[in-house]
Every structure is written in C-alpha cells, then in structure tokens.
Amino acid sequence: MAEILTHAQIWAALDALGERYGLSASGLARKAGLDPTTFNRSKRQSADGHLRWPSTESIAKVLQATGAGLDEFMALVAAKGARPTRSSRPLIGLAQAGVGGFFDDAGFATGAGWEEIDVLADADEHSYALEISGDSMAPLYRDGDIVIVSPAAPVRRGDRVVVKTTSGEILAKELRRQTARTVELKSFNPAYPDRVLQKEEVSWIARILWASQ
C-alpha cells in the first residue's frame, strides 16, 4: 500500500530545507518572495485545529529561490522529519579549482590543498564543496555561497552542473542539452554568455546537489 504524505512530513521537509540553506522559516519565506510569516509554526494550524498545508505554489517558489531540486525536497519528505546528521567534506574555492592537482580525470576530489566543511550527511560519499566567487552564477548563487557537488550523481537536462574543460576552465552553469558531440550550457547570469562545448573539450561534468547560502 502506498504511503500517504502527511502534514507533518511536508512541514518538516520545508524546515529541513531551510536549515540546509542556512535559513529560518521566515528567512526561507522571504527568500522565496513570500510574506515572512508564511511558514511560521503559528500558521500551520488554525485556532480551531484545522491543519494548514503549504501551497504547491509556495513550495515551487522555495525550490526556485534556493536552487533546490524537486528530488532533493522529496528526499527530505521521505526522511519524515528525522534530523539529519552532519559530516565533513573537502572544500575549495571555485577560482582555485581550475588549478591542476585537485581532481582526477573523472572529477573526483584528490590530492592535497583541500580544506574541510561540515555538511548534512545525506550528501553522497563522493561529494565535495566549492565556494562560489564572483557574480557569474548570480542571482541564483552569490559570492561566498557554498555548493555541494557530486561527480557520481547522474546528470540530466536542466541540472545545475560544474564542468571542467580540457584547458582547465571551471564553469558552473545549467546543463541545457548534451549530445554525442556537444555539451550546451546555459548561464545563470544573463551578463555572461551561454556556452557550447565540443565533447572533446570537456574533462568532466559534476552535478550541483544543493547549496548552503
């Protein structure tokens, strides 16, 4: 028998998503362009005991504002409110990442020079953290934000990805399309051009799982 989503699960997932991105309930609502009190605990049940659910529109706005994927949110729903444990992951600045010696040929972290950062333990064992620098990913991610990246995660059209080229360039963009010959990347910031790379120009592609802002 299929499980039924509960009121507590949905709200717990929103709380966990806010915690993941370093936001309180009001901060999460504000970031999504909603009234700051939208997700307050006092709004989750009426005075007569009637349960109030977050709307699909408000959840969609939260996912868009944080850059979280629907699969990420549903994983938090499936966790049924369990508080996630934390573990350490390698950390390096995005600007440094293009220098040789930090990744193997498949995009897995290797070598010395990495710092460490505590993240939620549901990030897979191969993941690592990159600190955003500059404004090329604005307004989605800003200077100083931390993105958790996994070279082991499957990559699909529409995913946010980090790409390393054979020339050593590190790009953080949205995967628009991938064919047998080319990789098409869409910039988050309209001030920066989209890119079309030949497959032979790409060393590896890793998926951005989530960000801590």
PDB file of C-alpha atoms in Angstrom:
ATOM      1  CA  MET A   1       0.000   0.000   0.000  1.00  0.00           C
ATOM      2  CA  ALA A   2       1.385   3.401  -0.987  1.00  0.00           C
ATOM      3  CA  GLU A   3       2.295   5.766   1.824  1.00  0.00           C
ATOM      4  CA  ILE A   4       0.278   8.952   2.235  1.00  0.00           C
ATOM      5  CA  LEU A   5       2.097  12.245   2.632  1.00  0.00           C
ATOM      6  CA  THR A   6       1.313  13.818   5.963  1.00  0.00           C
ATOM      7  CA  HIS A   7       1.024  17.415   7.097  1.00  0.00           C
ATOM      8  CA  ALA A   8       3.956  16.882   9.485  1.00  0.00           C
ATOM      9  CA  GLN A   9       6.176  15.431   6.734  1.00  0.00           C
ATOM     10  CA  ILE A  10       5.679  18.357   4.367  1.00  0.00           C
ATOM     11  CA  TRP A  11       6.352  20.979   7.020  1.00  0.00           C
ATOM     12  CA  ALA A  12       9.343  19.042   8.383  1.00  0.00           C
ATOM     13  CA  ALA A  13      10.791  18.902   4.861  1.00  0.00           C
ATOM     14  CA  LEU A  14      10.429  22.677   4.470  1.00  0.00           C
ATOM     15  CA  ASP A  15      12.115  23.209   7.839  1.00  0.00           C
ATOM     16  CA  ALA A  16      14.936  20.838   6.865  1.00  0.00           C
ATOM     17  CA  LEU A  17      15.359  22.601   3.524  1.00  0.00           C
ATOM     18  CA  GLY A  18      15.634  25.938   5.302  1.00  0.00           C
ATOM     19  CA  GLU A  19      18.204  24.510   7.711  1.00  0.00           C
ATOM     20  CA  ARG A  20      20.201  23.103   4.808  1.00  0.00           C
ATOM     21  CA  TYR A  21      20.384  26.535   3.207  1.00  0.00           C
ATOM     22  CA  GLY A  22      21.045  28.325   6.484  1.00  0.00           C
ATOM     23  CA  LEU A  23      17.608  29.945   6.645  1.00  0.00           C
ATOM     24  CA  SER A  24      14.950  30.222   9.328  1.00  0.00           C
ATOM     25  CA  ALA A  25      11.292  29.662   8.436  1.00  0.00           C
ATOM     26  CA  SER A  26      10.807  33.401   7.937  1.00  0.00           C
ATOM     27  CA  GLY A  27      14.099  33.705   6.059  1.00  0.00           C
ATOM     28  CA  LEU A  28      13.074  30.911   3.705  1.00  0.00           C
ATOM     29  CA  ALA A  29       9.729  32.583   3.010  1.00  0.00           C
ATOM     30  CA  ARG A  30      11.381  35.951   2.451  1.00  0.00           C
ATOM     31  CA  LYS A  31      13.933  34.470   0.043  1.00  0.00           C
ATOM     32  CA  ALA A  32      11.063  32.923  -1.933  1.00  0.00           C
ATOM     33  CA  GLY A  33       9.344  36.302  -2.212  1.00  0.00           C
ATOM     34  CA  LEU A  34       6.568  35.358   0.201  1.00  0.00           C
ATOM     35  CA  ASP A  35       5.252  37.049   3.315  1.00  0.00           C
ATOM     36  CA  PRO A  36       7.869  36.384   6.039  1.00  0.00           C
ATOM     37  CA  THR A  37       5.228  34.766   8.267  1.00  0.00           C
ATOM     38  CA  THR A  38       4.069  32.267   5.605  1.00  0.00           C
ATOM     39  CA  PHE A  39       5.970  29.322   7.090  1.00  0.00           C
ATOM     40  CA  ASN A  40       5.762  30.294  10.764  1.00  0.00           C
ATOM     41  CA  ARG A  41       4.638  27.491  13.060  1.00  0.00           C
ATOM     42  CA  SER A  42       1.669  29.562  14.181  1.00  0.00           C
ATOM     43  CA  LYS A  43       0.380  29.486  10.591  1.00  0.00           C
ATOM     44  CA  ARG A  44       0.432  25.698  10.291  1.00  0.00           C
ATOM     45  CA  GLN A  45      -2.773  25.143  12.208  1.00  0.00           C
ATOM     46  CA  SER A  46      -5.835  27.328  12.651  1.00  0.00           C
ATOM     47  CA  ALA A  47      -7.288  28.292  16.024  1.00  0.00           C
ATOM     48  CA  ASP A  48      -9.955  25.603  15.652  1.00  0.00           C
ATOM     49  CA  GLY A  49      -7.354  22.902  14.976  1.00  0.00           C
ATOM     50  CA  HIS A  50      -7.680  22.790  11.179  1.00  0.00           C
ATOM     51  CA  LEU A  51      -4.372  21.818   9.557  1.00  0.00           C
ATOM     52  CA  ARG A  52      -2.957  24.323   7.086  1.00  0.00           C
ATOM     53  CA  TRP A  53      -0.751  22.986   4.301  1.00  0.00           C
ATOM     54  CA  PRO A  54       1.850  24.930   2.309  1.00  0.00           C
ATOM     55  CA  SER A  55       0.612  25.554  -1.226  1.00  0.00           C
ATOM     56  CA  THR A  56       2.259  23.961  -4.244  1.00  0.00           C
ATOM     57  CA  GLU A  57       2.961  27.498  -5.465  1.00  0.00           C
ATOM     58  CA  SER A  58       4.848  28.400  -2.288  1.00  0.00           C
ATOM     59  CA  ILE A  59       6.886  25.175  -2.448  1.00  0.00           C
ATOM     60  CA  ALA A  60       7.704  25.854  -6.113  1.00  0.00           C
ATOM     61  CA  LYS A  61       8.868  29.371  -5.220  1.00  0.00           C
ATOM     62  CA  VAL A  62      11.076  27.997  -2.439  1.00  0.00           C
ATOM     63  CA  LEU A  63      12.708  25.489  -4.796  1.00  0.00           C
ATOM     64  CA  GLN A  64      13.306  28.168  -7.402  1.00  0.00           C
ATOM     65  CA  ALA A  65      14.721  30.649  -4.895  1.00  0.00           C
ATOM     66  CA  THR A  66      17.080  28.184  -3.211  1.00  0.00           C
ATOM     67  CA  GLY A  67      18.053  26.295  -6.350  1.00  0.00           C
ATOM     68  CA  ALA A  68      16.957  23.031  -4.734  1.00  0.00           C
ATOM     69  CA  GLY A  69      15.599  20.278  -6.946  1.00  0.00           C
ATOM     70  CA  LEU A  70      12.266  18.532  -6.503  1.00  0.00           C
ATOM     71  CA  ASP A  71      14.116  15.267  -5.868  1.00  0.00           C
ATOM     72  CA  GLU A  72      16.026  16.971  -3.059  1.00  0.00           C
ATOM     73  CA  PHE A  73      12.797  18.182  -1.459  1.00  0.00           C
ATOM     74  CA  MET A  74      11.120  14.780  -1.808  1.00  0.00           C
ATOM     75  CA  ALA A  75      14.122  13.107  -0.173  1.00  0.00           C
ATOM     76  CA  LEU A  76      13.581  15.393   2.812  1.00  0.00           C
ATOM     77  CA  VAL A  77       9.875  14.500   2.808  1.00  0.00           C
ATOM     78  CA  ALA A  78      10.788  10.804   2.808  1.00  0.00           C
ATOM     79  CA  ALA A  79      13.057  11.370   5.805  1.00  0.00           C
ATOM     80  CA  LYS A  80       9.850  12.005   7.805  1.00  0.00           C
ATOM     81  CA  GLY A  81      11.281  14.805   9.871  1.00  0.00           C
ATOM     82  CA  ALA A  82      14.348  12.931  11.102  1.00  0.00           C
ATOM     83  CA  ARG A  83      17.073  15.422  11.905  1.00  0.00           C
ATOM     84  CA  PRO A  84      19.994  14.784   9.556  1.00  0.00           C
ATOM     85  CA  THR A  85      23.455  14.109  10.887  1.00  0.00           C
ATOM     86  CA  ARG A  86      26.450  16.035   9.632  1.00  0.00           C
ATOM     87  CA  SER A  87      29.801  15.015   8.217  1.00  0.00           C
ATOM     88  CA  SER A  88      32.833  16.748   6.747  1.00  0.00           C
ATOM     89  CA  ARG A  89      33.506  17.210   3.041  1.00  0.00           C
ATOM     90  CA  PRO A  90      36.510  18.610   1.143  1.00  0.00           C
ATOM     91  CA  LEU A  91      36.203  22.328   0.335  1.00  0.00           C
ATOM     92  CA  ILE A  92      37.983  24.518  -2.180  1.00  0.00           C
ATOM     93  CA  GLY A  93      37.280  27.845  -3.834  1.00  0.00           C
ATOM     94  CA  LEU A  94      35.799  27.763  -7.330  1.00  0.00           C
ATOM     95  CA  ALA A  95      38.566  30.083  -8.522  1.00  0.00           C
ATOM     96  CA  GLN A  96      41.221  27.624  -7.297  1.00  0.00           C
ATOM     97  CA  ALA A  97      39.504  24.560  -8.706  1.00  0.00           C
ATOM     98  CA  GLY A  98      40.877  25.053 -12.204  1.00  0.00           C
ATOM     99  CA  VAL A  99      44.443  24.628 -10.973  1.00  0.00           C
ATOM    100  CA  GLY A 100      45.784  21.134 -11.584  1.00  0.00           C
ATOM    101  CA  GLY A 101      46.002  18.516  -8.856  1.00  0.00           C
ATOM    102  CA  PHE A 102      42.632  18.841  -7.127  1.00  0.00           C
ATOM    103  CA  PHE A 103      40.609  16.395  -9.253  1.00  0.00           C
ATOM    104  CA  ASP A 104      41.167  13.121 -11.027  1.00  0.00           C
ATOM    105  CA  ASP A 105      40.136  12.577 -14.649  1.00  0.00           C
ATOM    106  CA  ALA A 106      36.528  11.818 -13.639  1.00  0.00           C
ATOM    107  CA  GLY A 107      36.083  14.894 -11.433  1.00  0.00           C
ATOM    108  CA  PHE A 108      36.543  13.200  -8.048  1.00  0.00           C
ATOM    109  CA  ALA A 109      38.389  15.139  -5.348  1.00  0.00           C
ATOM    110  CA  THR A 110      42.012  14.107  -4.950  1.00  0.00           C
ATOM    111  CA  GLY A 111      45.344  15.429  -3.759  1.00  0.00           C
ATOM    112  CA  ALA A 112      46.230  17.903  -1.017  1.00  0.00           C
ATOM    113  CA  GLY A 113      45.253  21.531  -0.508  1.00  0.00           C
ATOM    114  CA  TRP A 114      41.585  20.971   0.327  1.00  0.00           C
ATOM    115  CA  GLU A 115      40.004  22.453   3.434  1.00  0.00           C
ATOM    116  CA  GLU A 116      37.026  20.801   5.141  1.00  0.00           C
ATOM    117  CA  ILE A 117      33.468  21.886   5.840  1.00  0.00           C
ATOM    118  CA  ASP A 118      30.629  20.302   7.809  1.00  0.00           C
ATOM    119  CA  VAL A 119      27.606  19.448   5.657  1.00  0.00           C
ATOM    120  CA  LEU A 120      24.487  17.334   6.020  1.00  0.00           C
ATOM    121  CA  ALA A 121      25.448  13.678   5.811  1.00  0.00           C
ATOM    122  CA  ASP A 122      22.906  12.893   3.091  1.00  0.00           C
ATOM    123  CA  ALA A 123      25.371  14.274   0.544  1.00  0.00           C
ATOM    124  CA  ASP A 124      26.914  11.226  -1.132  1.00  0.00           C
ATOM    125  CA  GLU A 125      30.344   9.992  -0.124  1.00  0.00           C
ATOM    126  CA  HIS A 126      31.990  11.312  -3.294  1.00  0.00           C
ATOM    127  CA  SER A 127      30.676  14.865  -2.925  1.00  0.00           C
ATOM    128  CA  TYR A 128      32.760  17.935  -2.178  1.00  0.00           C
ATOM    129  CA  ALA A 129      32.156  21.632  -1.614  1.00  0.00           C
ATOM    130  CA  LEU A 130      33.052  24.574  -3.847  1.00  0.00           C
ATOM    131  CA  GLU A 131      32.931  28.171  -2.648  1.00  0.00           C
ATOM    132  CA  ILE A 132      31.448  30.493  -5.257  1.00  0.00           C
ATOM    133  CA  SER A 133      33.448  33.556  -6.227  1.00  0.00           C
ATOM    134  CA  GLY A 134      32.331  36.383  -8.473  1.00  0.00           C
ATOM    135  CA  ASP A 135      28.883  37.015  -9.924  1.00  0.00           C
ATOM    136  CA  SER A 136      28.702  34.579 -12.842  1.00  0.00           C
ATOM    137  CA  MET A 137      26.064  32.473 -11.027  1.00  0.00           C
ATOM    138  CA  ALA A 138      24.024  35.393  -9.677  1.00  0.00           C
ATOM    139  CA  PRO A 139      21.259  35.740  -8.778  1.00  0.00           C
ATOM    140  CA  LEU A 140      20.913  32.014  -8.014  1.00  0.00           C
ATOM    141  CA  TYR A 141      24.228  31.697  -6.184  1.00  0.00           C
ATOM    142  CA  ARG A 142      26.274  34.619  -4.947  1.00  0.00           C
ATOM    143  CA  ASP A 143      29.862  35.298  -3.981  1.00  0.00           C
ATOM    144  CA  GLY A 144      30.678  33.280  -0.848  1.00  0.00           C
ATOM    145  CA  ASP A 145      27.894  30.695  -1.237  1.00  0.00           C
ATOM    146  CA  ILE A 146      28.929  27.046  -0.884  1.00  0.00           C
ATOM    147  CA  VAL A 147      27.694  24.490  -3.421  1.00  0.00           C
ATOM    148  CA  ILE A 148      27.849  20.750  -2.783  1.00  0.00           C
ATOM    149  CA  VAL A 149      28.908  18.906  -5.923  1.00  0.00           C
ATOM    150  CA  SER A 150      28.957  15.208  -6.806  1.00  0.00           C
ATOM    151  CA  PRO A 151      30.753  13.684  -9.796  1.00  0.00           C
ATOM    152  CA  ALA A 152      28.964  10.389  -9.043  1.00  0.00           C
ATOM    153  CA  ALA A 153      25.410  11.756  -9.320  1.00  0.00           C
ATOM    154  CA  PRO A 154      23.567  11.220 -12.621  1.00  0.00           C
ATOM    155  CA  VAL A 155      23.334  14.356 -14.753  1.00  0.00           C
ATOM    156  CA  ARG A 156      20.161  15.281 -16.612  1.00  0.00           C
ATOM    157  CA  ARG A 157      18.991  18.137 -18.764  1.00  0.00           C
ATOM    158  CA  GLY A 158      18.130  21.130 -16.593  1.00  0.00           C
ATOM    159  CA  ASP A 159      20.540  20.163 -13.802  1.00  0.00           C
ATOM    160  CA  ARG A 160      22.913  22.727 -12.368  1.00  0.00           C
ATOM    161  CA  VAL A 161      26.415  21.476 -13.013  1.00  0.00           C
ATOM    162  CA  VAL A 162      30.115  22.190 -12.683  1.00  0.00           C
ATOM    163  CA  VAL A 163      32.116  21.499 -15.834  1.00  0.00           C
ATOM    164  CA  LYS A 164      35.874  21.333 -16.216  1.00  0.00           C
ATOM    165  CA  THR A 165      37.279  21.845 -19.695  1.00  0.00           C
ATOM    166  CA  THR A 166      40.459  20.307 -21.035  1.00  0.00           C
ATOM    167  CA  SER A 167      42.027  23.781 -20.923  1.00  0.00           C
ATOM    168  CA  GLY A 168      41.481  23.875 -17.136  1.00  0.00           C
ATOM    169  CA  GLU A 169      38.496  26.240 -17.109  1.00  0.00           C
ATOM    170  CA  ILE A 170      35.857  25.588 -14.433  1.00  0.00           C
ATOM    171  CA  LEU A 171      32.286  26.510 -15.390  1.00  0.00           C
ATOM    172  CA  ALA A 172      29.196  26.478 -13.164  1.00  0.00           C
ATOM    173  CA  LYS A 173      26.051  26.575 -15.305  1.00  0.00           C
ATOM    174  CA  GLU A 174      22.801  24.814 -16.169  1.00  0.00           C
ATOM    175  CA  LEU A 175      23.001  21.821 -18.486  1.00  0.00           C
ATOM    176  CA  ARG A 176      20.743  22.756 -21.375  1.00  0.00           C
ATOM    177  CA  ARG A 177      21.490  19.837 -23.698  1.00  0.00           C
ATOM    178  CA  GLN A 178      24.034  17.077 -24.175  1.00  0.00           C
ATOM    179  CA  THR A 179      24.536  15.198 -27.434  1.00  0.00           C
ATOM    180  CA  ALA A 180      27.125  12.758 -28.727  1.00  0.00           C
ATOM    181  CA  ARG A 181      29.184  15.713 -29.950  1.00  0.00           C
ATOM    182  CA  THR A 182      28.395  18.763 -27.836  1.00  0.00           C
ATOM    183  CA  VAL A 183      27.531  19.979 -24.346  1.00  0.00           C
ATOM    184  CA  GLU A 184      25.280  23.063 -24.239  1.00  0.00           C
ATOM    185  CA  LEU A 185      25.419  25.165 -21.079  1.00  0.00           C
ATOM    186  CA  LYS A 186      23.126  27.993 -20.009  1.00  0.00           C
ATOM    187  CA  SER A 187      24.454  30.813 -17.832  1.00  0.00           C
ATOM    188  CA  PHE A 188      22.592  31.785 -14.667  1.00  0.00           C
ATOM    189  CA  ASN A 189      23.597  35.411 -15.066  1.00  0.00           C
ATOM    190  CA  PRO A 190      22.407  36.956 -18.367  1.00  0.00           C
ATOM    191  CA  ALA A 191      25.511  39.153 -18.354  1.00  0.00           C
ATOM    192  CA  TYR A 192      27.569  36.042 -19.098  1.00  0.00           C
ATOM    193  CA  PRO A 193      27.255  34.150 -22.392  1.00  0.00           C
ATOM    194  CA  ASP A 194      25.891  30.640 -22.748  1.00  0.00           C
ATOM    195  CA  ARG A 195      28.469  28.096 -23.873  1.00  0.00           C
ATOM    196  CA  VAL A 196      28.508  25.272 -26.382  1.00  0.00           C
ATOM    197  CA  LEU A 197      31.448  22.915 -25.904  1.00  0.00           C
ATOM    198  CA  GLN A 198      32.600  20.083 -28.086  1.00  0.00           C
ATOM    199  CA  LYS A 199      32.654  16.789 -26.195  1.00  0.00           C
ATOM    200  CA  GLU A 200      36.420  16.550 -26.604  1.00  0.00           C
ATOM    201  CA  GLU A 201      36.738  19.905 -24.798  1.00  0.00           C
ATOM    202  CA  VAL A 202      35.066  18.535 -21.646  1.00  0.00           C
ATOM    203  CA  SER A 203      37.130  16.765 -18.993  1.00  0.00           C
ATOM    204  CA  TRP A 204      34.214  16.043 -16.669  1.00  0.00           C
ATOM    205  CA  ILE A 205      30.756  17.162 -15.546  1.00  0.00           C
ATOM    206  CA  ALA A 206      29.582  17.046 -11.915  1.00  0.00           C
ATOM    207  CA  ARG A 207      26.102  17.791 -10.639  1.00  0.00           C
ATOM    208  CA  ILE A 208      25.413  20.503  -8.061  1.00  0.00           C
ATOM    209  CA  LEU A 209      23.349  18.754  -5.387  1.00  0.00           C
ATOM    210  CA  TRP A 210      22.487  21.751  -3.229  1.00  0.00           C
ATOM    211  CA  ALA A 211      23.902  24.930  -1.781  1.00  0.00           C
ATOM    212  CA  SER A 212      24.440  26.471   1.624  1.00  0.00           C
ATOM    213  CA  GLN A 213      23.756  30.195   1.428  1.00  0.00           C
TER     214      GLN A 213
END
